[in-house]
XYZ file of C-alpha atoms in Angstrom:
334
model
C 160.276 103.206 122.869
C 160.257 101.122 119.613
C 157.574 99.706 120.221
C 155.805 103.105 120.077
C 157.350 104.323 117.709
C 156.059 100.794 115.464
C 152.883 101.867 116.538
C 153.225 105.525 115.448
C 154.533 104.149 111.817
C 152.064 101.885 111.076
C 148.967 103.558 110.264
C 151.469 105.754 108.043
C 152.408 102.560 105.604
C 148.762 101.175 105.522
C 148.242 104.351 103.810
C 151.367 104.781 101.694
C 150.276 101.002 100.848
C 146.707 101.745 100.107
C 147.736 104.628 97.892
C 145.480 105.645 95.659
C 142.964 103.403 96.888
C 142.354 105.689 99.618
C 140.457 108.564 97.566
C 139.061 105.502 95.678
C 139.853 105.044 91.993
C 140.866 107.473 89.074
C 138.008 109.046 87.573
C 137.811 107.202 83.905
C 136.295 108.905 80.170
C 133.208 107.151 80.118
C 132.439 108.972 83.840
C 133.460 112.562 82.027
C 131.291 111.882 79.342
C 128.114 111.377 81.450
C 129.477 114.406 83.876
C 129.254 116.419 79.936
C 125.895 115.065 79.144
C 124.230 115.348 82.388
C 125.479 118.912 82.405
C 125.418 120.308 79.013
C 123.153 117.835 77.053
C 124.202 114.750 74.804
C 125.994 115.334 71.685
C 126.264 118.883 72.337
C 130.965 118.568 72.716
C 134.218 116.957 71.802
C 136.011 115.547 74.334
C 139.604 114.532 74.392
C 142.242 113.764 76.707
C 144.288 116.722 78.051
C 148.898 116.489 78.360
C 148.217 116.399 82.010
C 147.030 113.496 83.713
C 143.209 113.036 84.305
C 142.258 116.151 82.807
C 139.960 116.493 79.463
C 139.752 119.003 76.862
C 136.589 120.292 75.696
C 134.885 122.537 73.554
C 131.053 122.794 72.988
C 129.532 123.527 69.879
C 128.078 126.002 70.547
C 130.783 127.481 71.799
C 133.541 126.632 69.974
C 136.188 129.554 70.324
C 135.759 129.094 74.309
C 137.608 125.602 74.959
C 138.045 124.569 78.246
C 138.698 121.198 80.772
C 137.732 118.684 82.659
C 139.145 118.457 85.649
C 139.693 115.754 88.615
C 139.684 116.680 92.101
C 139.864 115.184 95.463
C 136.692 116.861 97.905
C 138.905 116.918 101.090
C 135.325 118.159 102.623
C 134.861 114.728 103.117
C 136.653 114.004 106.680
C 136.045 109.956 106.900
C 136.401 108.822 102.875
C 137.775 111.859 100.981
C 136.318 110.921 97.069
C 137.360 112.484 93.678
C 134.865 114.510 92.070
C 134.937 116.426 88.310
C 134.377 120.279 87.642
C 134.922 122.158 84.123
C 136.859 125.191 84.329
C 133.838 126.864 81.638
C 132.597 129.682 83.588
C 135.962 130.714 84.251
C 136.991 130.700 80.539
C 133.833 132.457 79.877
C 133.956 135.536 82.280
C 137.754 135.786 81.519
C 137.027 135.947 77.619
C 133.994 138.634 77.851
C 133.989 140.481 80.837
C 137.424 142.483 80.233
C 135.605 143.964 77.574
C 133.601 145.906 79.965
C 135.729 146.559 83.067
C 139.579 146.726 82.945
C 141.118 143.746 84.185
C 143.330 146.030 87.265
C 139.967 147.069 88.590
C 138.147 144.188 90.075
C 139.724 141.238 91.457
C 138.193 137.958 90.283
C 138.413 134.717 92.433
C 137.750 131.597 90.842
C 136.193 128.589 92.141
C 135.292 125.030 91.036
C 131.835 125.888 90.627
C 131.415 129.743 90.984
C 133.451 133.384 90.532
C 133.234 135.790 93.315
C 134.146 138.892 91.943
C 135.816 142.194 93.852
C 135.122 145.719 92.789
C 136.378 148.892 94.883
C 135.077 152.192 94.607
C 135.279 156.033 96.251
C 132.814 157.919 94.807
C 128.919 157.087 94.134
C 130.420 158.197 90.479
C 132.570 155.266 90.469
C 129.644 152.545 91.760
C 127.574 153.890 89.450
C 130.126 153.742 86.700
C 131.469 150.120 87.228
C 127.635 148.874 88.098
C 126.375 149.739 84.786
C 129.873 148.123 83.265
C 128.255 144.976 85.231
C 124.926 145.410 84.342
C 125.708 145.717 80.752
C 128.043 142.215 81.135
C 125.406 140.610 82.672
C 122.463 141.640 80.283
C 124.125 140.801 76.974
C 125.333 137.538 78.791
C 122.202 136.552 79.490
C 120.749 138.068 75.698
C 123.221 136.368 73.284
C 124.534 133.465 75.741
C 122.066 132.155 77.517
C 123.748 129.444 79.033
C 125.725 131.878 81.620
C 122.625 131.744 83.456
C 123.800 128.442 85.159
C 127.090 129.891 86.716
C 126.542 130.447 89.845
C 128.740 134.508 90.061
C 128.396 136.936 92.520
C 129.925 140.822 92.232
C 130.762 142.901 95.479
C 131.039 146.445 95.061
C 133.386 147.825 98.280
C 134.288 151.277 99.290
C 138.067 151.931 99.869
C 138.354 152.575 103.773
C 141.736 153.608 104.829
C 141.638 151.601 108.220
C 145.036 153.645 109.255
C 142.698 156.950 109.745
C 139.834 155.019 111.777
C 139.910 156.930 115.493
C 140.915 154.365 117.747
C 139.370 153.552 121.449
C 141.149 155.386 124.422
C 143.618 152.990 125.652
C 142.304 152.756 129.427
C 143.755 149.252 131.379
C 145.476 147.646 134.111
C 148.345 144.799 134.515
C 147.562 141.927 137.024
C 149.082 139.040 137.453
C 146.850 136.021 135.878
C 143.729 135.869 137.587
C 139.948 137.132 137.250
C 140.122 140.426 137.352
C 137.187 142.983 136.904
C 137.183 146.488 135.030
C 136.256 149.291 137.483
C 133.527 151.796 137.307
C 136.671 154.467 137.230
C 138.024 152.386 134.734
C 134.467 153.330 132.709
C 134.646 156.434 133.578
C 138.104 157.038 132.389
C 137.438 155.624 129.001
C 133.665 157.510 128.409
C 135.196 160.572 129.519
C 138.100 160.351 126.748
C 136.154 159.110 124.098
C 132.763 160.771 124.605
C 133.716 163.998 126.518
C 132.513 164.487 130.294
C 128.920 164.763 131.242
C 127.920 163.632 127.901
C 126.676 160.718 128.594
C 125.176 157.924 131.484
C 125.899 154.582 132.762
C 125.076 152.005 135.232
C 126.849 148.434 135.961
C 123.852 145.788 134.867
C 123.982 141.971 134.701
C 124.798 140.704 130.807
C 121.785 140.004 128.806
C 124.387 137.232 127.513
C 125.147 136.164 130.887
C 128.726 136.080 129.836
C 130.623 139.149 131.414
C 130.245 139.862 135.274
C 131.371 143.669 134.543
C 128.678 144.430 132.234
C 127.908 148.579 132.060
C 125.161 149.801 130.248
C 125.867 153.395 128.332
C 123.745 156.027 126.676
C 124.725 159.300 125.285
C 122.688 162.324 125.988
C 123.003 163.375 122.414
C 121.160 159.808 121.181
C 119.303 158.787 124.279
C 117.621 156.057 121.571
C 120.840 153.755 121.382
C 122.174 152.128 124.777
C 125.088 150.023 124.172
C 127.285 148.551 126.728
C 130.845 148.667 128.067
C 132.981 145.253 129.100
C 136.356 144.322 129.767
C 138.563 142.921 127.089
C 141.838 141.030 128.212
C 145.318 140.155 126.747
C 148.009 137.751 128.141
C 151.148 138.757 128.234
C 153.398 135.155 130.181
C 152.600 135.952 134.194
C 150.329 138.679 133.544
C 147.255 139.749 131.861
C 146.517 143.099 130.281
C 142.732 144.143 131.377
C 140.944 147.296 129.280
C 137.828 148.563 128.563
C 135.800 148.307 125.282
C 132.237 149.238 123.789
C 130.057 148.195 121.399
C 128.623 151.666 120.175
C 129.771 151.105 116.244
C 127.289 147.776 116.526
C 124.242 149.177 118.201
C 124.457 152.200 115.761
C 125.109 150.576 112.767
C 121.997 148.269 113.727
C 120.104 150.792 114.440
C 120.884 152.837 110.995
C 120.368 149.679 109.183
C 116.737 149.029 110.808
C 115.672 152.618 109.877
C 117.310 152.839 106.663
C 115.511 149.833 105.638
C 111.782 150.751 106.234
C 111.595 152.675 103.400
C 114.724 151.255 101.125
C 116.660 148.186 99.959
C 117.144 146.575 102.888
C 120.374 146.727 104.594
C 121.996 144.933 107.636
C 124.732 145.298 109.609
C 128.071 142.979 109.524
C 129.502 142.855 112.685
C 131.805 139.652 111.543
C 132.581 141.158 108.415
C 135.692 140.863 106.583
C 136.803 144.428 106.310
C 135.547 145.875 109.264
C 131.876 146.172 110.566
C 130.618 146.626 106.957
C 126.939 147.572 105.905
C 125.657 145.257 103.613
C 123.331 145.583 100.411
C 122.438 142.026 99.107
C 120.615 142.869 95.740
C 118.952 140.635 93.225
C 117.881 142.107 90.127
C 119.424 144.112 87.200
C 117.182 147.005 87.476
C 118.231 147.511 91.423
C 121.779 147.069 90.559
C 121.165 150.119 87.583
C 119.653 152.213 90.708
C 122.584 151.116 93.768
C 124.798 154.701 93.155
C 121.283 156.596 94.404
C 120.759 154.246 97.161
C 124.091 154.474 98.327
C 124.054 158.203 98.371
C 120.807 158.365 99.854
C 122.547 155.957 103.264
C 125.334 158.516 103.736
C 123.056 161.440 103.308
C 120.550 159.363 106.289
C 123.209 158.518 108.420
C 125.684 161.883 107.835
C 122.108 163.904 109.172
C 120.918 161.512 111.609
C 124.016 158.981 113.382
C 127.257 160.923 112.393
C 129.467 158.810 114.757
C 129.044 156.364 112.670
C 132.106 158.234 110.694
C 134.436 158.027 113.269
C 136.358 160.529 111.028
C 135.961 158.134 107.973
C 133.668 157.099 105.143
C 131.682 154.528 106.280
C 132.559 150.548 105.357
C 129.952 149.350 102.725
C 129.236 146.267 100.485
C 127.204 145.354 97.771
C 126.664 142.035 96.855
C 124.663 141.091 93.605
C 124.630 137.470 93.376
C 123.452 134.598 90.501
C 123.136 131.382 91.901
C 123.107 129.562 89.294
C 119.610 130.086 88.154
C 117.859 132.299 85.130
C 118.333 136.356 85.859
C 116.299 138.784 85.491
């Protein structure tokens, strides 16, 4: 047992022994100055060290009432050799500095990152997207006008609609209890579920094999109000010690919101459906320009009045999850 144990321990005090030789050596000034001059031009900043340990304090010249650091950090991205690498914290200090002179600080949420600034902004009404996309818009045009070095931060803005996920109609709870095993759903199991969520007679269905080749009880569905859209019905499963919860579940909201998407798009920005997304099967509008961001309100509008008229159960008895996402990469905007 000690002899494992030994085993177990040493690998632990080769590191504690290597120390910082591990993530290689501290990051000296004559490496921050050619990080500054590779990045923002020689002779363009005064540098000096910071009270904390391997950090710097800068300012530019250009610049001067925006000072800002230096910064050492380990890139743990690196599995086998983990190696320290420098960011400035710039394009943080400059969106904190301007932007709350265009959007009230309690109504976006801004996420910082070593290179980049995602930025959060919820609305209700078209009113409000239109209101706080202008606010943006206007940020983004004088940034670009008077500063033009905020071209080089790589920022991107989402615009979300507040969902209240509480009022979302939930799935008809239609399952069975077995004890562990491979269990199938039942076409009276299907039949059950349609019937509760669709109404009887409203729609068709036939077991098929899975395009995916994944489930064995695969059923393909179509409602007689939208004979266009099939989508399918297979069994979900929960484990619960000795036994396992079977039930039935669909992927309507998907095909739909596909389907909406595809149409939409022919003749509009174009749109796609998350199915992954982080706030529940969002639509997404990736936009790229100032001018479309001016014009996203109408667009907007112009999806719920498409989909309201033409693929209502989309609503599900609540506004329908959007996103849109205008993005700078870190090249010149226009």
């Amino acid at each position: 047992m000690k002899k494992i144990l030994l085993l177990l321990l040493f690998p632990c005090l080769i590191f504690l022994l290597a120390g910082c030789h591990f993530w290689g050596e501290h990051i000296n000034k004559e490496e921050v100055e050619k990080y500054m001059d590779e990045k923002y031009g020689n002779n363009t900043y005064t540098l000096e060290e910071g009270k904390r340990k391997y950090t710097w304090n800068v300012s530019l010249h250009d610049y001067p009432n925006l000072p800002f650091q230096v910064k050492e950090e380990i890139g743990f991205q690196y599995l086998i050799t983990p190696r320290r690498f420098l960011y400035d914290t710039f394009h943080q200090v400059f969106f904190e500095h301007f932007f709350p002179n265009y959007l009230e600080s309690k109504k976006y949420r801004a996420n910082m990152y070593h290179r980049a600034i995602r930025v959060k902004i919820p609305f209700e009404t078209e009113k409000d997207l239109s209101d706080t996309a202008n606010k943006v818009k206007q940020y983004l045009g004088t940034s670009i006008r008077k500063y033009p070095i905020s071209t080089t931060f790589p920022i991107s803005f989402i615009f979300e609609n507040k969902v209240d996920k509480r009022k979302k109609a939930r799935n008809p709870s239609v399952s069975k209890y077995y004890i562990r095993g491979t269990e199938e759903i039942t076409s009276s199991m299907v039949e059950e579920y349609l019937d509760k969520k669709f109404g009887k007679g409203s729609y068709q269905y036939q077991k098929k094999e899975d395009p995916n080749e994944i489930m064995v009880d695969y059923y393909e569905v179509s409602l007689k109000a939208l004979p266009e859209i099939t989508f399918s019905c297979t069994r979900g499963w929960e484990s619960f010690f000795l036994f396992e919860r079977i039930y039935v579940e669909d992927d309507m909201y998907q095909r739909l919101g596909e389907k909406a998407s595809e149409e939409f798009s022919k003749n509009h920005y174009e749109i796609y459906f998350d199915s992954l997304g982080e706030h529940g099967d969002p639509f997404v509008i990736r936009i790229d320009s100032l001018d479309k961001l001016e014009n996203i309100s109408k667009t907007v509008e112009e999806f719920y009045e498409f989909t309201k008229m033409k693929y209502a159960t989309l609503y599900l008895g609540e506004q329908i999850p959007i996103e849109i996402i205008y993005e700078n990469n870190g090249r010149s905007m226009k």
